[in-house]
Coordinates of C-alpha atoms in Angstrom, one line a residue:
X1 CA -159.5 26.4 161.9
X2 CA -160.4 30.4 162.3
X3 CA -162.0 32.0 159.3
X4 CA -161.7 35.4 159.8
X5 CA -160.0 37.8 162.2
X6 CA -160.3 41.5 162.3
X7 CA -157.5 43.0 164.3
X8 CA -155.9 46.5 165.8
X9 CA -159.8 48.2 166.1
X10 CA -161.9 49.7 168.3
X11 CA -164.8 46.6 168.5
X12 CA -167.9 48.1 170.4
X13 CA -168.9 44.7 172.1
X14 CA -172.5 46.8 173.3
X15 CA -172.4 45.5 176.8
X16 CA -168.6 44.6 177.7
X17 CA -165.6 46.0 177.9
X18 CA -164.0 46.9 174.2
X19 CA -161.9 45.1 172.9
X20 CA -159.7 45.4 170.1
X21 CA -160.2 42.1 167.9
X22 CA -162.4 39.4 166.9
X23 CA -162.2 35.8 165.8
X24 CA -164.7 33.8 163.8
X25 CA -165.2 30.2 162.7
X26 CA -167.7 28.6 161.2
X27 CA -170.5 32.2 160.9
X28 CA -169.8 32.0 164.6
X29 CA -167.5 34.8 167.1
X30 CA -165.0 32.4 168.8
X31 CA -162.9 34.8 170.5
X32 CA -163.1 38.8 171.2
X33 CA -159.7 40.6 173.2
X34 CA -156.5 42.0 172.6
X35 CA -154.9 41.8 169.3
X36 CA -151.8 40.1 170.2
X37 CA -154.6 37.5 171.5
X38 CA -156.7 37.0 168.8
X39 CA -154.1 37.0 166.0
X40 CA -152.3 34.0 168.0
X41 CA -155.6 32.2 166.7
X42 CA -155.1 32.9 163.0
X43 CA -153.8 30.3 160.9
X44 CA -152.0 29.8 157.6
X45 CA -156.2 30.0 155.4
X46 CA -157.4 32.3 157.7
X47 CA -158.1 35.6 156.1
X48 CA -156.5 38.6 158.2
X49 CA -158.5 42.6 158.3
X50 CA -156.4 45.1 159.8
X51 CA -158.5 47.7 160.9
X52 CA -156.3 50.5 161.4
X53 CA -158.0 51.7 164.6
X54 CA -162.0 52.0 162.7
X55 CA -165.0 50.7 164.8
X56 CA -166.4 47.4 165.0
X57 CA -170.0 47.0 165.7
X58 CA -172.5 44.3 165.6
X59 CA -174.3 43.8 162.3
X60 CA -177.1 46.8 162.5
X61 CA -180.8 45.8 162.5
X62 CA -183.4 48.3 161.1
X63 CA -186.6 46.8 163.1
X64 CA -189.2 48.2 160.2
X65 CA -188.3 48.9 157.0
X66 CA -189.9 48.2 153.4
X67 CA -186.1 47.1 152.2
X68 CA -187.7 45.3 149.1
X69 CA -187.7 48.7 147.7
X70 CA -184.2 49.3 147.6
X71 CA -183.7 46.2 145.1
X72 CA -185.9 47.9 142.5
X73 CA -183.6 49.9 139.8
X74 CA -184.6 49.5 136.5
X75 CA -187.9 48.2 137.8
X76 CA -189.7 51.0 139.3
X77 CA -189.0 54.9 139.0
X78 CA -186.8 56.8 141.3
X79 CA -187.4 60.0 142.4
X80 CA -184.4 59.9 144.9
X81 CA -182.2 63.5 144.2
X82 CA -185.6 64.6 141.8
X83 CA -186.1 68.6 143.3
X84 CA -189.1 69.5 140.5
X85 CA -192.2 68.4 139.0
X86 CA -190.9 68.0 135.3
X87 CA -187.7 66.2 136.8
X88 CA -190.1 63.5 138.4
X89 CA -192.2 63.2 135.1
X90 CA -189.4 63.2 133.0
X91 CA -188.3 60.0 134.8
X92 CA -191.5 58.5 134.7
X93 CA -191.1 58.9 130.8
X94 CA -187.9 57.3 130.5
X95 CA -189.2 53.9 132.2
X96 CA -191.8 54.1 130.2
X97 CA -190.3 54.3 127.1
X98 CA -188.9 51.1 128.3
X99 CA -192.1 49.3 128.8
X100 CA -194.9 47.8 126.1
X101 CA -197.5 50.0 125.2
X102 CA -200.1 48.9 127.8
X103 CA -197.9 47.6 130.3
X104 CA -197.9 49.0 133.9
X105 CA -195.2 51.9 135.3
X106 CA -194.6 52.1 138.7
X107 CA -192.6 54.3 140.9
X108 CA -191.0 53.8 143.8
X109 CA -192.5 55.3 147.7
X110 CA -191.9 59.0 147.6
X111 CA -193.3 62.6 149.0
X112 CA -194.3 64.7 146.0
X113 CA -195.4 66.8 148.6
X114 CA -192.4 67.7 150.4
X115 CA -190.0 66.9 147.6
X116 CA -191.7 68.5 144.8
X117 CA -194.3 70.7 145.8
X118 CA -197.0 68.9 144.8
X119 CA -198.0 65.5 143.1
X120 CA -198.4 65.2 139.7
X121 CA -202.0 64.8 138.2
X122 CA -203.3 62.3 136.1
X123 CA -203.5 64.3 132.7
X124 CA -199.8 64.8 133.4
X125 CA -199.1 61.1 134.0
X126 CA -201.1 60.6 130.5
X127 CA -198.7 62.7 128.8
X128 CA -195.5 61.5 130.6
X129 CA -196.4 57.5 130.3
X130 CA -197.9 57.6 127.1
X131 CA -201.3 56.5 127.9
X132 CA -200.3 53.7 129.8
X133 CA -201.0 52.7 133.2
X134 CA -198.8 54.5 136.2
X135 CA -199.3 54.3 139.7
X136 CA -196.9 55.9 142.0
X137 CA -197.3 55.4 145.9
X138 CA -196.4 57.5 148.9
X139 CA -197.4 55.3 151.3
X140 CA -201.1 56.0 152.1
X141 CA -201.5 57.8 149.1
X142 CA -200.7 57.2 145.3
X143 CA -200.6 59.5 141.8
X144 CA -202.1 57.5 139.1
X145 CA -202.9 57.6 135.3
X146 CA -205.9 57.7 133.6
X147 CA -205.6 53.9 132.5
X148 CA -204.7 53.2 135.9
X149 CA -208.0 54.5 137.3
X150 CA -210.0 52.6 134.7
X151 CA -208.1 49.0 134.8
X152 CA -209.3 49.5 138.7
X153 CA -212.9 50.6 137.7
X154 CA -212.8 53.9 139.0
X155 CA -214.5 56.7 136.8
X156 CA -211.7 59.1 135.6
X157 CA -214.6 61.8 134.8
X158 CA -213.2 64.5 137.2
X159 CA -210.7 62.8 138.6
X160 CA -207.2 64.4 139.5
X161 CA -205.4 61.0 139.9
X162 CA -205.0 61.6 143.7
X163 CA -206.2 58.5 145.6
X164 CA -206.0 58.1 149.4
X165 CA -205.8 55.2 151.6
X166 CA -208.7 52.5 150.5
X167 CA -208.3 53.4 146.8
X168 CA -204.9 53.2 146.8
X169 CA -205.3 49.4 147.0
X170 CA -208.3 49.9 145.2
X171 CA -205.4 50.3 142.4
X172 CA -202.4 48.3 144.2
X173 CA -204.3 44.8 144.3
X174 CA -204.8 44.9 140.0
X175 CA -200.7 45.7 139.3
X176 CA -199.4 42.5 137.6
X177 CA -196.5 40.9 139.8
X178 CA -193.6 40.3 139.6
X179 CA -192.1 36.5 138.6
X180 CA -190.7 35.0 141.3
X181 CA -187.3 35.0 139.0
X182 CA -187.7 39.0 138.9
X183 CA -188.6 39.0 142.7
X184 CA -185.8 36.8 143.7
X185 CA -183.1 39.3 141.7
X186 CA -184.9 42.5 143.3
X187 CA -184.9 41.2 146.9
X188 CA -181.3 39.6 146.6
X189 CA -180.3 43.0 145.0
X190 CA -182.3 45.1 148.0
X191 CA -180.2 43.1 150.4
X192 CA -177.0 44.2 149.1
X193 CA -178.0 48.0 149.5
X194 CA -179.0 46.9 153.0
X195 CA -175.4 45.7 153.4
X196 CA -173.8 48.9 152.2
X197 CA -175.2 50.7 155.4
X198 CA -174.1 48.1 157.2
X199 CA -177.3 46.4 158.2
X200 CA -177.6 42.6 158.4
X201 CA -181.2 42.1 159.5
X202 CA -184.0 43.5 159.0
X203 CA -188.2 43.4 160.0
X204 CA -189.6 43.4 156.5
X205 CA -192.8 45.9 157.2
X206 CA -195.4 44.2 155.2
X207 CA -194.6 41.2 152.6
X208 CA -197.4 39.5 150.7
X209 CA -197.1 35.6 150.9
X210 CA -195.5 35.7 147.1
X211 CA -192.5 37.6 148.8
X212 CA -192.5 35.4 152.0
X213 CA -192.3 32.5 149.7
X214 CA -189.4 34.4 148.0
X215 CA -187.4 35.3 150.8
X216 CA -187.5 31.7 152.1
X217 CA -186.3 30.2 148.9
X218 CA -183.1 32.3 149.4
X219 CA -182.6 31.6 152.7
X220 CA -183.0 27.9 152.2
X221 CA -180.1 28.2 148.9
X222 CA -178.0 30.5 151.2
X223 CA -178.6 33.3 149.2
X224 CA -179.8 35.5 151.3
X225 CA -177.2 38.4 152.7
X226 CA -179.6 40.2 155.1
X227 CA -181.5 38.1 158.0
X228 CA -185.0 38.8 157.2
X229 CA -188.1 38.8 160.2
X230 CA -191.6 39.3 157.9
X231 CA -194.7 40.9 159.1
X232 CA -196.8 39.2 156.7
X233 CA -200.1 40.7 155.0
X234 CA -201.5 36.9 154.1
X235 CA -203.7 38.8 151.8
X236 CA -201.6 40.9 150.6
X237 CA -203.9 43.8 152.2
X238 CA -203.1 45.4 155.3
X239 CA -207.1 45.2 156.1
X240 CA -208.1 42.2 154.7
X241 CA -211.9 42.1 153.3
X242 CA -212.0 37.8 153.1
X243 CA -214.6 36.8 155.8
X244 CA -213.7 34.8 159.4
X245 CA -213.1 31.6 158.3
X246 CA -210.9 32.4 155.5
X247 CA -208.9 34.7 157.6
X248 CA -208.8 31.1 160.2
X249 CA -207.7 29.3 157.6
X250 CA -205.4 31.3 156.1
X251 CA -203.0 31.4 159.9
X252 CA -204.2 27.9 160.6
X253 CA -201.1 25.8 161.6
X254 CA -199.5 29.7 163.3
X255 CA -196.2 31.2 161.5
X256 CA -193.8 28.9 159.4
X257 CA -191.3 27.6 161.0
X258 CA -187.6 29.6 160.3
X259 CA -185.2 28.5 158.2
X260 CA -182.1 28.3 159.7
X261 CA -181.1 32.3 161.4
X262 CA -181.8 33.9 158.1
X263 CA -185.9 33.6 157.7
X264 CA -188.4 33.7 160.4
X265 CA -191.6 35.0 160.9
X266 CA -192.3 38.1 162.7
X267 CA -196.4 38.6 162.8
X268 CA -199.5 39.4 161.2
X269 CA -199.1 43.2 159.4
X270 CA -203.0 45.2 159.8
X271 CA -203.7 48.8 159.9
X272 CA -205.0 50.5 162.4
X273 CA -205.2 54.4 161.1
X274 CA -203.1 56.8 159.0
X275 CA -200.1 59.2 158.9
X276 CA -198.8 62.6 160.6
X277 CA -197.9 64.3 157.1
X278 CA -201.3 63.5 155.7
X279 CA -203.8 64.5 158.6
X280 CA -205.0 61.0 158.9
X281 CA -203.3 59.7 161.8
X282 CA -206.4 58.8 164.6
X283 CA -206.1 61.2 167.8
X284 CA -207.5 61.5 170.8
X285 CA -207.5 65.4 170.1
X286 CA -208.8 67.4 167.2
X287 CA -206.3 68.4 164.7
X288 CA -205.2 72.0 165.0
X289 CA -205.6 72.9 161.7
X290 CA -209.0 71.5 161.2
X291 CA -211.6 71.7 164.2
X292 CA -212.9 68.9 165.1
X293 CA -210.9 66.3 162.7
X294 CA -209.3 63.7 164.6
X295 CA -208.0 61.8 162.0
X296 CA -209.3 58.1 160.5
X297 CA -209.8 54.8 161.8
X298 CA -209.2 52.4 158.4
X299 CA -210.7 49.6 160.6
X300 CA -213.7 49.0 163.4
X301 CA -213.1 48.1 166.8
X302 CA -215.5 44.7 166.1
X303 CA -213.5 43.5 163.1
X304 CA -210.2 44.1 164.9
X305 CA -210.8 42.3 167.5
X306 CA -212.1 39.5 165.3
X307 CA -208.9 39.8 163.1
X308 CA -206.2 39.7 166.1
X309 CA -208.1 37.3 168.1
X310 CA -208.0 34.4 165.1
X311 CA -204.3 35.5 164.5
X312 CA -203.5 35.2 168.4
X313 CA -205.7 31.9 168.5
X314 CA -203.7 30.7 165.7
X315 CA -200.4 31.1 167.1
X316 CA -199.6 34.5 165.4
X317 CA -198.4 37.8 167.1
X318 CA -200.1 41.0 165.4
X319 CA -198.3 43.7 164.8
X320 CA -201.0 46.7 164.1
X321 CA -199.5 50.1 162.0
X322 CA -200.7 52.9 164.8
X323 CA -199.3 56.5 164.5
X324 CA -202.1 58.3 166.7
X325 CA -202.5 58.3 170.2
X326 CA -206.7 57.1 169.6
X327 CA -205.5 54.6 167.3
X328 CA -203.1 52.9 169.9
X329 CA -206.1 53.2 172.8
X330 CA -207.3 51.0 169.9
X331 CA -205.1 48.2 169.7
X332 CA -204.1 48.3 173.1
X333 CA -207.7 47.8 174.3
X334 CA -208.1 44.4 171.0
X335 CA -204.4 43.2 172.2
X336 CA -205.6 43.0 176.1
X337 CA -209.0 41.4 175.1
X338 CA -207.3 38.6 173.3
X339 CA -204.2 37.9 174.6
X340 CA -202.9 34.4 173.8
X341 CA -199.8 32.4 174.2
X342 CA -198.2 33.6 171.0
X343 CA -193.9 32.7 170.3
X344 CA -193.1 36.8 170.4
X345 CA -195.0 39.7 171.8
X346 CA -197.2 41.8 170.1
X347 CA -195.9 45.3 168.4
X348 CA -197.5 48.8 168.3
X349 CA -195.7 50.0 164.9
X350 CA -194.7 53.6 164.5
X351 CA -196.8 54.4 167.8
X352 CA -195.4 58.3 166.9
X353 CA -198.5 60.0 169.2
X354 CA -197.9 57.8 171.8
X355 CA -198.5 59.0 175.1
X356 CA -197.2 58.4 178.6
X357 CA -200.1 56.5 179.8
X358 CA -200.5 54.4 177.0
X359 CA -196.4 53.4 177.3
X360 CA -197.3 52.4 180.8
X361 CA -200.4 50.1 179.4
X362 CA -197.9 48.6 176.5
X363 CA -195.2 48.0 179.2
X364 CA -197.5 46.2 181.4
X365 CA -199.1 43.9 178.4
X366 CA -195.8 43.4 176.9
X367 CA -196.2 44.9 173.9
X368 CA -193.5 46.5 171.7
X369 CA -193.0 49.1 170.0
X370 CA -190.8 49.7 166.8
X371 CA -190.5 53.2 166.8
X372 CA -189.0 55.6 163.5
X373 CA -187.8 59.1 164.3
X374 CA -187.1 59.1 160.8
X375 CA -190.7 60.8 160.4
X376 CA -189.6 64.2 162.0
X377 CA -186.4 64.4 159.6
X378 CA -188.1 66.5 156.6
X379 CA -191.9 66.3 157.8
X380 CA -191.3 68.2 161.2
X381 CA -192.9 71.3 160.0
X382 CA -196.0 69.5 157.9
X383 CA -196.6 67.5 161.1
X384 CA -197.1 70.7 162.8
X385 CA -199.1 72.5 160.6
X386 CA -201.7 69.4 161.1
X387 CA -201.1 69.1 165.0
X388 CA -199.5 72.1 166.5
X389 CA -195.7 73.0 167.7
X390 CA -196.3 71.0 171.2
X391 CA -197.4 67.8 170.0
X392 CA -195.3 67.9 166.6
X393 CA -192.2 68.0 169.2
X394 CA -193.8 65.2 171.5
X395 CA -193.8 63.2 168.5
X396 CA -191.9 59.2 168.7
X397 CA -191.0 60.0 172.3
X398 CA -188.3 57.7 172.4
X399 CA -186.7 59.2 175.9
X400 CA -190.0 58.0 177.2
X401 CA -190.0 54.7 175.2
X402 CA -187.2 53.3 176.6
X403 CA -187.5 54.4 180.3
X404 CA -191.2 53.0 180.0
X405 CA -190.8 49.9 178.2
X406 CA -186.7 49.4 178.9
X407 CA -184.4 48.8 176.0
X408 CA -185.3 46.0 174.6
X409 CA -188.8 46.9 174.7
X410 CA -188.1 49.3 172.1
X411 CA -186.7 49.2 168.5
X412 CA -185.6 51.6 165.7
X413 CA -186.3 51.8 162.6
X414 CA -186.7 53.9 159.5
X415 CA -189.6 52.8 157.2
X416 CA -188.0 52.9 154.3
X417 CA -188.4 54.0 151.5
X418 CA -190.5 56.6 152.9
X419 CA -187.6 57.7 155.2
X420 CA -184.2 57.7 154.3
X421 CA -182.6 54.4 155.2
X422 CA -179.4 55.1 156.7
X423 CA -178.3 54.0 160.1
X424 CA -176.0 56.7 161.1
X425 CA -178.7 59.9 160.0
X426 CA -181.1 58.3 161.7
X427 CA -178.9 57.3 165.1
X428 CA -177.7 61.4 164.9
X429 CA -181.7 62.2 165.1
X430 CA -182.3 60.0 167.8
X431 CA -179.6 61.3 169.8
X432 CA -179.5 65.3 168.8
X433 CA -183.7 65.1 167.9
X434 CA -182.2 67.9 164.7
X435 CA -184.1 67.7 161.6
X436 CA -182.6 68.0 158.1
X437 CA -182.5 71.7 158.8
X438 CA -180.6 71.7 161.9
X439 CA -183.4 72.7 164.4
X440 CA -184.3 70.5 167.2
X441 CA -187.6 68.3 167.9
X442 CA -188.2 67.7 171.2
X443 CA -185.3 67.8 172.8
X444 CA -186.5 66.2 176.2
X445 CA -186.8 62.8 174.0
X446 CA -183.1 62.5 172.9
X447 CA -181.6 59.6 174.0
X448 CA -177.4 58.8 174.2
X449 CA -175.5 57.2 171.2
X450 CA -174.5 54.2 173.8
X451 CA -178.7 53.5 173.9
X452 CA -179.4 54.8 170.3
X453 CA -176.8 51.8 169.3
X454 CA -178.1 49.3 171.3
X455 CA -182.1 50.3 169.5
X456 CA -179.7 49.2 166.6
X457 CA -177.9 45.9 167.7
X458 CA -179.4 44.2 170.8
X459 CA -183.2 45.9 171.1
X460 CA -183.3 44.9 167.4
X461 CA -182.5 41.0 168.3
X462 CA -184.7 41.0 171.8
X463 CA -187.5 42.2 168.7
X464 CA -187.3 39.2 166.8
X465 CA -186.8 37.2 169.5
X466 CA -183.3 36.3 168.5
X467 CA -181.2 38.1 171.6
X468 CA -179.6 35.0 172.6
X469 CA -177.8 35.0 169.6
X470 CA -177.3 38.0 167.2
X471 CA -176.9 41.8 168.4
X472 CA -173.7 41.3 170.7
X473 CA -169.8 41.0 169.9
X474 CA -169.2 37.8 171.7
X475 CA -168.3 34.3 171.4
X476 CA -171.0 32.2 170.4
X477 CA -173.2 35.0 168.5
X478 CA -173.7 34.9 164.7
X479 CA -170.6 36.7 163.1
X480 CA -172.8 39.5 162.0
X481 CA -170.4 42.4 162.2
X482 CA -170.2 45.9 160.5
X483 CA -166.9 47.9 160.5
X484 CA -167.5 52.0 160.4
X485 CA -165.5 55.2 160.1
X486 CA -167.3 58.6 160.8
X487 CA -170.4 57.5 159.6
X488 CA -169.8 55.4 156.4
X489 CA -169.6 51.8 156.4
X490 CA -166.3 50.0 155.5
X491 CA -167.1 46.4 155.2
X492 CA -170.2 44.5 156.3
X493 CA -169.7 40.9 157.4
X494 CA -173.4 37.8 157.3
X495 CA -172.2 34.5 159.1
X496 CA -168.1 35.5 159.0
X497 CA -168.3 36.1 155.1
X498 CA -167.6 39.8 154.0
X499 CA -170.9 40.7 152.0
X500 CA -169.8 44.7 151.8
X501 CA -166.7 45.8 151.3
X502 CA -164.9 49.3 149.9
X503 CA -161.4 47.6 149.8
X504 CA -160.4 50.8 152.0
X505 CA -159.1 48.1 154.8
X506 CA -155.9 45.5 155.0

């Protein structure tokens, strides 16, 4: 008996002719054509959509994104919509004022910088937190309290409460966790946000094993409305200090087996350098601003290629966090000296200074890139002030992506939360390369809508592995589907059953 049908739309079936309805059964698509056709299949249970002419599309993937973030009201502070300094600390104060005298406030990723004007210092934190201990991360950077600094064992004594890339883990690694009863509601919560921008898998960035062990749990109970691919920090550090044989046995046995289609493993998360907006992103050439700086390397060539070789050994693809062009030569060279027979290829992530040599070298290793245009949104012109108009507009060359590595050798992304997460801002800078302002990046590296759709559906699945089944509107594929109008989403569907819905359709 058919489940579901959605009828009288415009369904984008990616690489077939539209069509105008779909049927599904059992979290499968049994039948995509002509509504006349397709409603003939419908019986007296099976739940009707008229979609009054809006757009069907496969369930949208977003192939690197943090989303465990986005289930964190009420647990962390937001800064989303905050346009000063007192605004941000005020919201710091009022989760604090929720919180023990002693316990730990946390924010969620942001840009002081950019959103702002600066970050806040630690004195300021003191005030706002009432002594207790804050940490608030930007990615490769963090503001933190006094408390915070000496709960890590880090002499406040001059201190601003600025820490940069080792120290911010420094910090990070002592923040108490999360129960797996508080995890489980903020990851089952993130999914659902995920949903209401019509995404239905994702690549979680980075996920410590706690989360991994999370995530599986929901998938197992059938809790879980977002497919979910890990890279998987099995320290919970994206360069992990533990010696060879701890790293061996850690990725002994290779990646856990998937549960069903809604958990699998995607690789081994390390860092390789920095970012554009900080100046720390490795490059071949010296930073304009600064002669002489090419960025940092956060790891050795030696103990990289230790690292990768024991994952490969093991079983594990690596994905390595490169954004400049000396830190891909880098992991190029470590993925080419230890190549192994590992279940999905290797991935270059972010790869935003990549150049065209190094997309040929990638292309003929087989290695991937998940690539997030995202970055030149609001950080165009701080990019440039590091690097220089040319190569600020050179930056994720995604025209040259995917005529160098083909379509599925490429995937998009948005990194959330330290881009914006949704779909449809991001697939208008892929395909107009405007920033928030309007002006265009690079124009040579636009690509079309048809191809910045296809970064979102099928390029997505060939990522994971998982083309065979997910990232198409056609019988047999997962019943993964997202209906849109002009940009919003309308209803998301996970395995046939409506997860998002606005009530605006039949």
């Amino acid at each position: 008996m058919t489940d579901l049908v959605l009828l009288a739309g415009r369904v984008h079936t990616v690489d077939a002719p539209a069509a105008e309805a779909v049927a599904v059964t059992g979290g499968r698509i049994t039948a995509v054509g002509s509504t006349e056709d397709v409603a003939a299949v419908a019986g007296p249970s099976t739940r009707v959509v008229r979609l009054g002419g809006h757009t069907v599309l496969p369930g949208l993937i977003d192939s690197h994104c943090h989303f465990e973030q986005a289930g964190m009201a009420g647990h962390l502070v937001s800064f989303a919509g905050a346009r000063t300094l007192d605004e941000a600390l005020a919201r710091v104060a009022g989760l604090a004022a929720t919180r023990a005298p002693g316990a730990w406030v946390q924010g969620q990723m942001w840009n002081p910088v950019l959103q702002v004007g600066r970050a806040p210092t630690r004195a300021e934190l003191d005030r706002a937190a009432g002594g207790r201990p804050v940490f608030l991360p930007e990615g490769h950077a963090a503001s933190v309290s006094t408390a915070a600094l000496r709960l890590a064992g880090i002499d406040p004594d001059g201190h601003d409460g600025r820490l940069v890339e080792g120290d911010v883990h420094a910090v990070a690694r002592i923040v108490p966790p999360w129960t797996p009863e508080e995890r489980a509601a903020q990851l089952t919560a993130a999914m659902r946000v995920l949903n209401e921008h019509g995404i239905t898998s994702v690549v979680a960035g980075a996920l410590p094993p706690s989360d991994v062990d999370v995530l599986r749990d929901l998938a197992e109970s059938g809790a879980a409305t977002v497919r979910v691919a890990a890279m998987v920090t099995p320290t919970g550090e994206l360069n992990p200090s533990v010696s060879a044989a701890e790293w061996r046995d850690l990725l002994a046995g290779g990646p856990p087996k998937p549960v069903g289609d809604r958990y699998l493993t995607r690789g081994v998360k390390l860092q390789v350098d920095g970012g554009m907006t900080l100046g720390t992103a490795a490059t071949r050439e010296p930073y304009e601003n600064r002669p002489g700086h090419h960025g940092e390397l956060f790891v050795d060539r030696a103990r990289l290629t230790e690292l990768v070789d024991i994952a490969h050994r093991a079983g594990w693809p690596v994905g390595t966090h490169v954004v400049g062009d000396a830190a891909i030569d880098l992991a190029l060279d470590v993925y080419e000296a230890t190549r192994g027979g590992t279940p999905l290829p290797d991935v270059l992530i972010h790869a935003s200074l990549i150049q065209p040599d190094q997309i040929a070298r990638a292309h003929a290793l087989g290695v991937q890139v998940a690539a997030q245009v995202p970055f030149l949104w609001r950080n165009r012109d701080a990019i440039a002030g590091h690097l220089g108009e040319e190569r600020a507009d050179a930056a994720v060359p995604l025209r040259d992506l995917v005529d160098g590595l083909g379509i599925d050798g490429v995937a998009a992304g948005t990194d959330y939360p330290v881009n914006d997460l949704d779909p449809w801002q991001n697939i208008h800078a892929m395909t107009t390369r405007q920033d928030a302002h309007g002006c265009v990046v690079g124009a040579a590296q636009a690509i079309t809508r048809a191809e910045a759709i296809r970064l979102y559906t099928t390029s997505g699945a060939a990522h994971t592995g998982e083309q065979a089944i997910k990232g198409r509107i056609a019988p047999g594929y997962l019943a993964d589907l997202a209906i849109v109008d002009d940009g919003r989403t309308l209803m998301t569907i996970v395995d046939g059953q409506v997860v998002h819905d606005t009530g605006l359709l039949d």
